JSON list of C-alpha atoms and ligand atoms in Angstrom, two decimals:
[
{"chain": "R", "resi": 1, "resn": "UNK", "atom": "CA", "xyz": [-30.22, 70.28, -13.46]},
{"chain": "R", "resi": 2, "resn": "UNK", "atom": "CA", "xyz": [-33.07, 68.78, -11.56]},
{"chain": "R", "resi": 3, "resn": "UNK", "atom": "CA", "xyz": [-32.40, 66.21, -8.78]},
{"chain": "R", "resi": 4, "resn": "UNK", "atom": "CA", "xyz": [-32.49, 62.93, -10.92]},
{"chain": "R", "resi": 5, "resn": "UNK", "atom": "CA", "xyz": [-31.37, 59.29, -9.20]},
{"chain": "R", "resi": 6, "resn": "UNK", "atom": "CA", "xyz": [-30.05, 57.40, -12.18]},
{"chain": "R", "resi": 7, "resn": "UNK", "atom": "CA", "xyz": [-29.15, 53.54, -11.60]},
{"chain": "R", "resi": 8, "resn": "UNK", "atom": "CA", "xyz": [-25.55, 51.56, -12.74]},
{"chain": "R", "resi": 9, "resn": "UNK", "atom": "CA", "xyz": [-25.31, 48.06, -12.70]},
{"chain": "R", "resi": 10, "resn": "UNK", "atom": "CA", "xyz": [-22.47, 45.42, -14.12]},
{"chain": "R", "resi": 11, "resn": "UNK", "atom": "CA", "xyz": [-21.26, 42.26, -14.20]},
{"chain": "R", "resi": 12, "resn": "UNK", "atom": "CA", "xyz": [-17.82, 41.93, -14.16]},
{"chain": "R", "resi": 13, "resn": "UNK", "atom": "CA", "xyz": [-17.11, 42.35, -17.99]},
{"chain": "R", "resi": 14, "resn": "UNK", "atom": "CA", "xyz": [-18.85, 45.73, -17.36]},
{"chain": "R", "resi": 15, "resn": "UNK", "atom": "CA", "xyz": [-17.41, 46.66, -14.03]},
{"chain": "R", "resi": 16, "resn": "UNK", "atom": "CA", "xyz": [-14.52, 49.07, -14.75]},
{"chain": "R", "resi": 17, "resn": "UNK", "atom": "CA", "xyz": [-17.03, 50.84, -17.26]},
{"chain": "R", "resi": 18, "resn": "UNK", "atom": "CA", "xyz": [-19.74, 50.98, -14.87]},
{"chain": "R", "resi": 19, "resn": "UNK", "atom": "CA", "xyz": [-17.12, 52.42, -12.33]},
{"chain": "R", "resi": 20, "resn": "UNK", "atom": "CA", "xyz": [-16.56, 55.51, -14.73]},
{"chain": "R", "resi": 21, "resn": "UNK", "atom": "CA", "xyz": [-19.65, 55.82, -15.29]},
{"chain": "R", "resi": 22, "resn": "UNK", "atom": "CA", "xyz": [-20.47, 56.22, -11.74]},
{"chain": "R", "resi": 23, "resn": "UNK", "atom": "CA", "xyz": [-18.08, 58.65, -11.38]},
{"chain": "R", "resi": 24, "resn": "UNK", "atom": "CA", "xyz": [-19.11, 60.58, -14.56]},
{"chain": "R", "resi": 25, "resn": "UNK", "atom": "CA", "xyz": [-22.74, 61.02, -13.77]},
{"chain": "R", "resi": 26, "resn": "UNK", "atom": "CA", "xyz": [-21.45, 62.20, -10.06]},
{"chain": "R", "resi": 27, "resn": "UNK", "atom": "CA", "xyz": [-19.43, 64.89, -11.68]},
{"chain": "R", "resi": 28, "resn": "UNK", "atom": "CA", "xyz": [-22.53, 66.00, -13.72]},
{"chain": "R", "resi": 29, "resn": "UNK", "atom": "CA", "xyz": [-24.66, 65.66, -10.60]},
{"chain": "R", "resi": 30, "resn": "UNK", "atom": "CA", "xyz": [-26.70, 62.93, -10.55]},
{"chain": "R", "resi": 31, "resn": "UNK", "atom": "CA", "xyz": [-27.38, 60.50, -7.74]},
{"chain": "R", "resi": 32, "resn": "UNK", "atom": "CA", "xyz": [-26.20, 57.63, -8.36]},
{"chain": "R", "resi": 33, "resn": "UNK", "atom": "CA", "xyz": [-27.66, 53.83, -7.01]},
{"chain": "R", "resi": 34, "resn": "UNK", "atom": "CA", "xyz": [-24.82, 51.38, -7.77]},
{"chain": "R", "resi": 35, "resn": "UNK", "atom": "CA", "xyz": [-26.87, 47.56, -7.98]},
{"chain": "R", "resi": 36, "resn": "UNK", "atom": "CA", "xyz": [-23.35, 46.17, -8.68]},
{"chain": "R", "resi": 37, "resn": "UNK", "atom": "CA", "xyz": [-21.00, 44.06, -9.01]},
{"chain": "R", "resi": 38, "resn": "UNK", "atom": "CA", "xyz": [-18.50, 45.40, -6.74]},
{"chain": "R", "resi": 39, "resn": "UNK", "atom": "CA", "xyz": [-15.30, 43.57, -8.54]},
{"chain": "R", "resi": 40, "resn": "UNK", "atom": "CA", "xyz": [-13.68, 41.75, -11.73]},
{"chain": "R", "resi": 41, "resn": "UNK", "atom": "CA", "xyz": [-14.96, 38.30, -10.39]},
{"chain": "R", "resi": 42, "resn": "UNK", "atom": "CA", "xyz": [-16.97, 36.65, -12.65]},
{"chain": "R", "resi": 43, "resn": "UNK", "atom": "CA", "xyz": [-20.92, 36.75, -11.94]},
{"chain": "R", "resi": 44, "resn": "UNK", "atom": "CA", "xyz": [-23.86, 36.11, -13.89]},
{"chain": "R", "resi": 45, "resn": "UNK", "atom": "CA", "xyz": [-25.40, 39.27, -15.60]},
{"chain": "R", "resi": 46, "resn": "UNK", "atom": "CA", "xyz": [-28.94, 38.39, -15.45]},
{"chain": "R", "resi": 47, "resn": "UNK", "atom": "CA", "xyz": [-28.73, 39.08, -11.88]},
{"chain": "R", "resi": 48, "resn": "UNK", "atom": "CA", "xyz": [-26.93, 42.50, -12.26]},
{"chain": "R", "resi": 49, "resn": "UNK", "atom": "CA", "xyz": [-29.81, 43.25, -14.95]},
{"chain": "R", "resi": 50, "resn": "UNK", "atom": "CA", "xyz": [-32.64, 42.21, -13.11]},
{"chain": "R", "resi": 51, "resn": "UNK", "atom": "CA", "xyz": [-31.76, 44.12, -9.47]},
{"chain": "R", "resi": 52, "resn": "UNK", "atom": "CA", "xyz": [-31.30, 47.67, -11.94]},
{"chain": "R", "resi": 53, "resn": "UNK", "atom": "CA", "xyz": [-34.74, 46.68, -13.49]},
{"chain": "R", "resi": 54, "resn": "UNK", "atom": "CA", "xyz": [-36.40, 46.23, -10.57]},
{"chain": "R", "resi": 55, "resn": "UNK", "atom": "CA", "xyz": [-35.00, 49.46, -9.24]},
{"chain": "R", "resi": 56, "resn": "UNK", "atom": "CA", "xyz": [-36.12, 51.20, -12.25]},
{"chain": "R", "resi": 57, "resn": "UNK", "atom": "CA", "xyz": [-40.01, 49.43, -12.14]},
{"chain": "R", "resi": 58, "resn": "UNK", "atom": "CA", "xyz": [-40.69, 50.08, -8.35]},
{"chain": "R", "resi": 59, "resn": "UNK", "atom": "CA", "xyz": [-39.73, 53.82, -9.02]},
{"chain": "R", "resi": 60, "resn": "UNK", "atom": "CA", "xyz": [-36.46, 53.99, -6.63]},
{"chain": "R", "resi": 61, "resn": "UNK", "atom": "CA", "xyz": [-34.67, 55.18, -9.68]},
{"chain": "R", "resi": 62, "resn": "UNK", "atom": "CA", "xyz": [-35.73, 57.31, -12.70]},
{"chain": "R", "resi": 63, "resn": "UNK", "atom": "CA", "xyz": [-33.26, 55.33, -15.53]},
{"chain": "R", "resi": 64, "resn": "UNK", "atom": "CA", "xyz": [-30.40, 52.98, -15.27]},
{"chain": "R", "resi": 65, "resn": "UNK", "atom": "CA", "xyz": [-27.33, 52.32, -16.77]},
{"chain": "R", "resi": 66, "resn": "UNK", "atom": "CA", "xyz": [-26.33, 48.72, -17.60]},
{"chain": "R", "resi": 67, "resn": "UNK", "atom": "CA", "xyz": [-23.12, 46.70, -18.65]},
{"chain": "R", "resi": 68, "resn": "UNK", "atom": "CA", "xyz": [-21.70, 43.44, -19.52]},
{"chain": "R", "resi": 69, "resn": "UNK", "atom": "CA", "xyz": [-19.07, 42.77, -21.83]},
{"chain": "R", "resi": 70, "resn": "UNK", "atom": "CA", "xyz": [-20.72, 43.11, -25.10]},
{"chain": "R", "resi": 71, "resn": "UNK", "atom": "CA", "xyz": [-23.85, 44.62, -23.78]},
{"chain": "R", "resi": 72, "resn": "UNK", "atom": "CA", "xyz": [-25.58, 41.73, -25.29]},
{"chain": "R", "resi": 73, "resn": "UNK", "atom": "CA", "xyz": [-26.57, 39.44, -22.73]},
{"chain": "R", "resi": 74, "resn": "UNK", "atom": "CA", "xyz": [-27.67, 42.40, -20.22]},
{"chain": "R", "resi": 75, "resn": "UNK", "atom": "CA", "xyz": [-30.00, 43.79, -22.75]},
{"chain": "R", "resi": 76, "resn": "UNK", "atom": "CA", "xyz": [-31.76, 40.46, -23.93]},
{"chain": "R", "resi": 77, "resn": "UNK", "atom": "CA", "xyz": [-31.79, 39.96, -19.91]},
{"chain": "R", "resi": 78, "resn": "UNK", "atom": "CA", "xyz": [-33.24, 43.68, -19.49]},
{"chain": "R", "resi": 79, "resn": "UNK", "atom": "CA", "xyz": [-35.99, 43.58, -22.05]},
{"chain": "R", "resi": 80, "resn": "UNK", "atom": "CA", "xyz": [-37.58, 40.51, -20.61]},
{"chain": "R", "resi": 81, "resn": "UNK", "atom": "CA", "xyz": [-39.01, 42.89, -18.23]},
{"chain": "R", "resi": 82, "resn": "UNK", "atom": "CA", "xyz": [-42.11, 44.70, -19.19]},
{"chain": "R", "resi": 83, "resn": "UNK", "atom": "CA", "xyz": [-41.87, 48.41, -18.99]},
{"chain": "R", "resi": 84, "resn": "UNK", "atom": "CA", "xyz": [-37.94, 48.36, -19.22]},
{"chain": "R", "resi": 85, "resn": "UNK", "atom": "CA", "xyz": [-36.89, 49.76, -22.79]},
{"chain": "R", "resi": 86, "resn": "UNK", "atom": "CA", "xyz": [-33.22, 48.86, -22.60]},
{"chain": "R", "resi": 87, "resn": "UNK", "atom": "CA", "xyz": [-31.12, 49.98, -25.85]},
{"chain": "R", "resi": 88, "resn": "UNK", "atom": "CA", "xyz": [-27.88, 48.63, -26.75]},
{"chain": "R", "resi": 89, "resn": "UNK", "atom": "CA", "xyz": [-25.82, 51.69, -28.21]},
{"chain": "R", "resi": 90, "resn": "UNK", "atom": "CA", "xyz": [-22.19, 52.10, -29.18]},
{"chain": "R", "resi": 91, "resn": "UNK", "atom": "CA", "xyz": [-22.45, 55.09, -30.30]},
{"chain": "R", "resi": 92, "resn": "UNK", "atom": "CA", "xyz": [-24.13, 58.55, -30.08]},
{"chain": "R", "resi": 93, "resn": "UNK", "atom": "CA", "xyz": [-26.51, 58.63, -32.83]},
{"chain": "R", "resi": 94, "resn": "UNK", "atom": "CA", "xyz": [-28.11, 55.48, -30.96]},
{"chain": "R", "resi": 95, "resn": "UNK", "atom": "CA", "xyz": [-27.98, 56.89, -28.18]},
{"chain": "R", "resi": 96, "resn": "UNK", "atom": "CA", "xyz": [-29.71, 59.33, -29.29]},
{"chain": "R", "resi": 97, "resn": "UNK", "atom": "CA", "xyz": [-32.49, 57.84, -31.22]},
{"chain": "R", "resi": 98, "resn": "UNK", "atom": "CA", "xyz": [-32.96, 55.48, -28.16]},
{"chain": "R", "resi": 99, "resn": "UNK", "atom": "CA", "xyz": [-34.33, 58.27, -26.29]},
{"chain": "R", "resi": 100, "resn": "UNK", "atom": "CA", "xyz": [-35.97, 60.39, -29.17]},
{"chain": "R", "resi": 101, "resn": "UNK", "atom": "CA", "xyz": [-38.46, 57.58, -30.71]},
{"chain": "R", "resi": 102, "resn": "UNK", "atom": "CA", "xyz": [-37.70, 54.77, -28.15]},
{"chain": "R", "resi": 103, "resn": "UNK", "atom": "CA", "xyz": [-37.92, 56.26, -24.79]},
{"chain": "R", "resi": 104, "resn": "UNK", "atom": "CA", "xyz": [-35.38, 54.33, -23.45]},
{"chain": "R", "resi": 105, "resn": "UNK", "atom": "CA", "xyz": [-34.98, 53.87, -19.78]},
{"chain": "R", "resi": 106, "resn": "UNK", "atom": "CA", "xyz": [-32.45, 52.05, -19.91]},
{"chain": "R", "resi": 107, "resn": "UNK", "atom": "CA", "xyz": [-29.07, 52.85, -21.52]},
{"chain": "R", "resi": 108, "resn": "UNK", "atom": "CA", "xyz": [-27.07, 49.34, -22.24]},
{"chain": "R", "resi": 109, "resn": "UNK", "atom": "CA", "xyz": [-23.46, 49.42, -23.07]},
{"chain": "R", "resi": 110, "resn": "UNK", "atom": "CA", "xyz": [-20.72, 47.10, -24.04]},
{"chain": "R", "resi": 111, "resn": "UNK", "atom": "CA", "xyz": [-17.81, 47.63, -21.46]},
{"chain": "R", "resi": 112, "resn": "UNK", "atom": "CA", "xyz": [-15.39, 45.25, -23.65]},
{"chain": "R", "resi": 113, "resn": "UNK", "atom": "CA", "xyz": [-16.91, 47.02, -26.82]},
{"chain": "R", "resi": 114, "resn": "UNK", "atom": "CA", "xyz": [-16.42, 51.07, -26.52]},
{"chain": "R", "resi": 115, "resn": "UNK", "atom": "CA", "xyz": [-14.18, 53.29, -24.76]},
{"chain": "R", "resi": 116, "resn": "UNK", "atom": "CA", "xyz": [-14.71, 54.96, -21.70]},
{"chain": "R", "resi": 117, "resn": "UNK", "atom": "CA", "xyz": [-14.66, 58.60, -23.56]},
{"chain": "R", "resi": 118, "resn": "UNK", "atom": "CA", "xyz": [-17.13, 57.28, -25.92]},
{"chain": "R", "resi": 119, "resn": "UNK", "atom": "CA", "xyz": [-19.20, 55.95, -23.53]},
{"chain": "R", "resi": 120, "resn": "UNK", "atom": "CA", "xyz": [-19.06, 59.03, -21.57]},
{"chain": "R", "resi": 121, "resn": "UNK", "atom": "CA", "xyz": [-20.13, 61.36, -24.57]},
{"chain": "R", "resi": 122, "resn": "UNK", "atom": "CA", "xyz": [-23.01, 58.99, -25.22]},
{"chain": "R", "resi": 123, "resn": "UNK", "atom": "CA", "xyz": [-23.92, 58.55, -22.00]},
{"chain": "R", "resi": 124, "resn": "UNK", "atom": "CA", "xyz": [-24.36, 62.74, -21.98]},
{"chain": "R", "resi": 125, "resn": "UNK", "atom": "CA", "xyz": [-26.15, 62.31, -25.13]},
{"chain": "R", "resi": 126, "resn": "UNK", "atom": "CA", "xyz": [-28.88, 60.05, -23.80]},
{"chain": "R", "resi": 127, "resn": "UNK", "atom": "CA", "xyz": [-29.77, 61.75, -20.35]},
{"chain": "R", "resi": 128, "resn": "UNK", "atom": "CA", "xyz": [-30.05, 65.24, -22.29]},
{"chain": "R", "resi": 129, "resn": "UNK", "atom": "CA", "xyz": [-32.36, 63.87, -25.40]},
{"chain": "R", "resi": 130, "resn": "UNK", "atom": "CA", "xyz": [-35.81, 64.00, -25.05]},
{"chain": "R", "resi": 131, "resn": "UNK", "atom": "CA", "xyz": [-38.34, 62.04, -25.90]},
{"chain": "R", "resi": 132, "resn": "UNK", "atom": "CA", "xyz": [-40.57, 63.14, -29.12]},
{"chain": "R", "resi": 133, "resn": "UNK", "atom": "CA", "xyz": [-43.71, 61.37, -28.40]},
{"chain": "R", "resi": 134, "resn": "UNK", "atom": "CA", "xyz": [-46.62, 61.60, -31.10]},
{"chain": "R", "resi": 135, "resn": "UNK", "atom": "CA", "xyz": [-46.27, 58.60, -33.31]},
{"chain": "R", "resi": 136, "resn": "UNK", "atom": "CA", "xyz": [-43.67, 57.14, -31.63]},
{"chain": "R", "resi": 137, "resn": "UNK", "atom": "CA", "xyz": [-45.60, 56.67, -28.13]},
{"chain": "R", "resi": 138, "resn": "UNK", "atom": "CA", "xyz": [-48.16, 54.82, -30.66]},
{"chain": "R", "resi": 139, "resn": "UNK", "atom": "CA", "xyz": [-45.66, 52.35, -31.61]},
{"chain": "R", "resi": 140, "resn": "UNK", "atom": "CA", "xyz": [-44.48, 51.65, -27.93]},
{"chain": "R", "resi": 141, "resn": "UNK", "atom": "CA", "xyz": [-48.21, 51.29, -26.88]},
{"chain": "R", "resi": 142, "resn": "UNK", "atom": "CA", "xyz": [-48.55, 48.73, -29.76]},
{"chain": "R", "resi": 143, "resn": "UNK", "atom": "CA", "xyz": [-44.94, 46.86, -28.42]},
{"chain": "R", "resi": 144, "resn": "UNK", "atom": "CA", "xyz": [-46.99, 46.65, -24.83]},
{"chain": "R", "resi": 145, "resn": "UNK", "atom": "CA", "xyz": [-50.37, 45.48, -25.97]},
{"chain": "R", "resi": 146, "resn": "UNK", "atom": "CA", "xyz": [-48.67, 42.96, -28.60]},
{"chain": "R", "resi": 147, "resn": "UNK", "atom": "CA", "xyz": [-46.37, 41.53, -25.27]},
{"chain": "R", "resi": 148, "resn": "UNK", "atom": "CA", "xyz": [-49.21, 40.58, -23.60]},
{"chain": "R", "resi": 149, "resn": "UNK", "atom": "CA", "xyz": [-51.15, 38.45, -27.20]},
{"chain": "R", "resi": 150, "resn": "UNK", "atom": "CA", "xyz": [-51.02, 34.94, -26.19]},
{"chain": "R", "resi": 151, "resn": "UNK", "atom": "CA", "xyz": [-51.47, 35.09, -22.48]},
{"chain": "J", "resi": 201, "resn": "RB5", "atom": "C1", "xyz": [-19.07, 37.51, -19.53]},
{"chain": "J", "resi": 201, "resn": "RB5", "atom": "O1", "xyz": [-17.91, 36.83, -19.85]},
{"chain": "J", "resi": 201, "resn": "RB5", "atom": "C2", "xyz": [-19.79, 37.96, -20.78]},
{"chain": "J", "resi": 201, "resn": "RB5", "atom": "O2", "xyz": [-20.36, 36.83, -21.40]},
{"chain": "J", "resi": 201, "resn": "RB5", "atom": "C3", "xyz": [-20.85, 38.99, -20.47]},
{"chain": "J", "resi": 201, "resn": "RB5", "atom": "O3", "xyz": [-20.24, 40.08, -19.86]},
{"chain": "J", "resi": 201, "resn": "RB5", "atom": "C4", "xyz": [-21.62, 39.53, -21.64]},
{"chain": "J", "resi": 201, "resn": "RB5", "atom": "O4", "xyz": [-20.77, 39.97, -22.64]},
{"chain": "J", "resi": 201, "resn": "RB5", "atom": "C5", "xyz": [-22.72, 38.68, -22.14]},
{"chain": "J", "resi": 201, "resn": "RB5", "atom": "O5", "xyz": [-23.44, 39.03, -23.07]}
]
């Protein structure tokens, strides 16, 4: 496997998830940048969302990982950001199709929602499923140029 530096990040709803992932992707081999939080105290997961997505727009990481309790609130947080692609999945096949026509770069997950071994096989899924391009690069273009109508 290449050397890849792949980003976690929780609030504390997400935090023992985000804690196995952490140590999942270090068993694959991945480098892993942990944005937080460092505990089961309560903190607000726009923060947690927005410190991953920075990471992941000024290049210091290739793709994150992000978690809240449903997964909910970190990916409505996530997407505000132009050029993250943040896809709530709770299962494989949308993990999968999150990376095959979305291009997601950033893998959401509900740590109050799914398992760890489920989110562990997904997880796999989505860093090992490429994107297809072609028609669905159009569509992606068309969600960029149709975020910026109206400014
Ligand atoms: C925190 O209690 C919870 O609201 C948060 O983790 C997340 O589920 C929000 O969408």
């Amino acid at each position: 496997m290449a050397f890849e530096l792949i980003g976690v990040a929780s609030d504390h709803g997400g935090f023992c998830l985000k804690e196995a992932v952490k140590e999942h992707l270090e068993s694959l081999g991945y480098t892993v940048m942990d944005y937080g939080t460092n505990s089961t105290n309560s903190v607000d997961y726009p923060d947690y969302a927005a410190a991953i997505c920075k990471g992941i727009l000024d290049g210091h990481i290739s793709r994150g990982v992000l978690m809240c309790g449903t997964g909910i609130g970190a990916s409505i947080a996530a997407n505000r950001f132009r050029g993250i692609r943040a896809a709530l999945c709770h299962d494989a096949y949308t993990a999968e199709m999150s990376r095959r026509h979305n291009d997601a770069n950033l893998l959401v997950m509900g740590g109050r929602v799914i398992g760890e071994e489920v989110a562990k096989h997904l997880l796999e899924v989505w860093l090992n499923t490429p994107f297809e391009g072609g028609r669905h690069q159009r569509r992606l273009t068309l969600i960029e140029w149709n975020s910026r109508k109206g400014e």
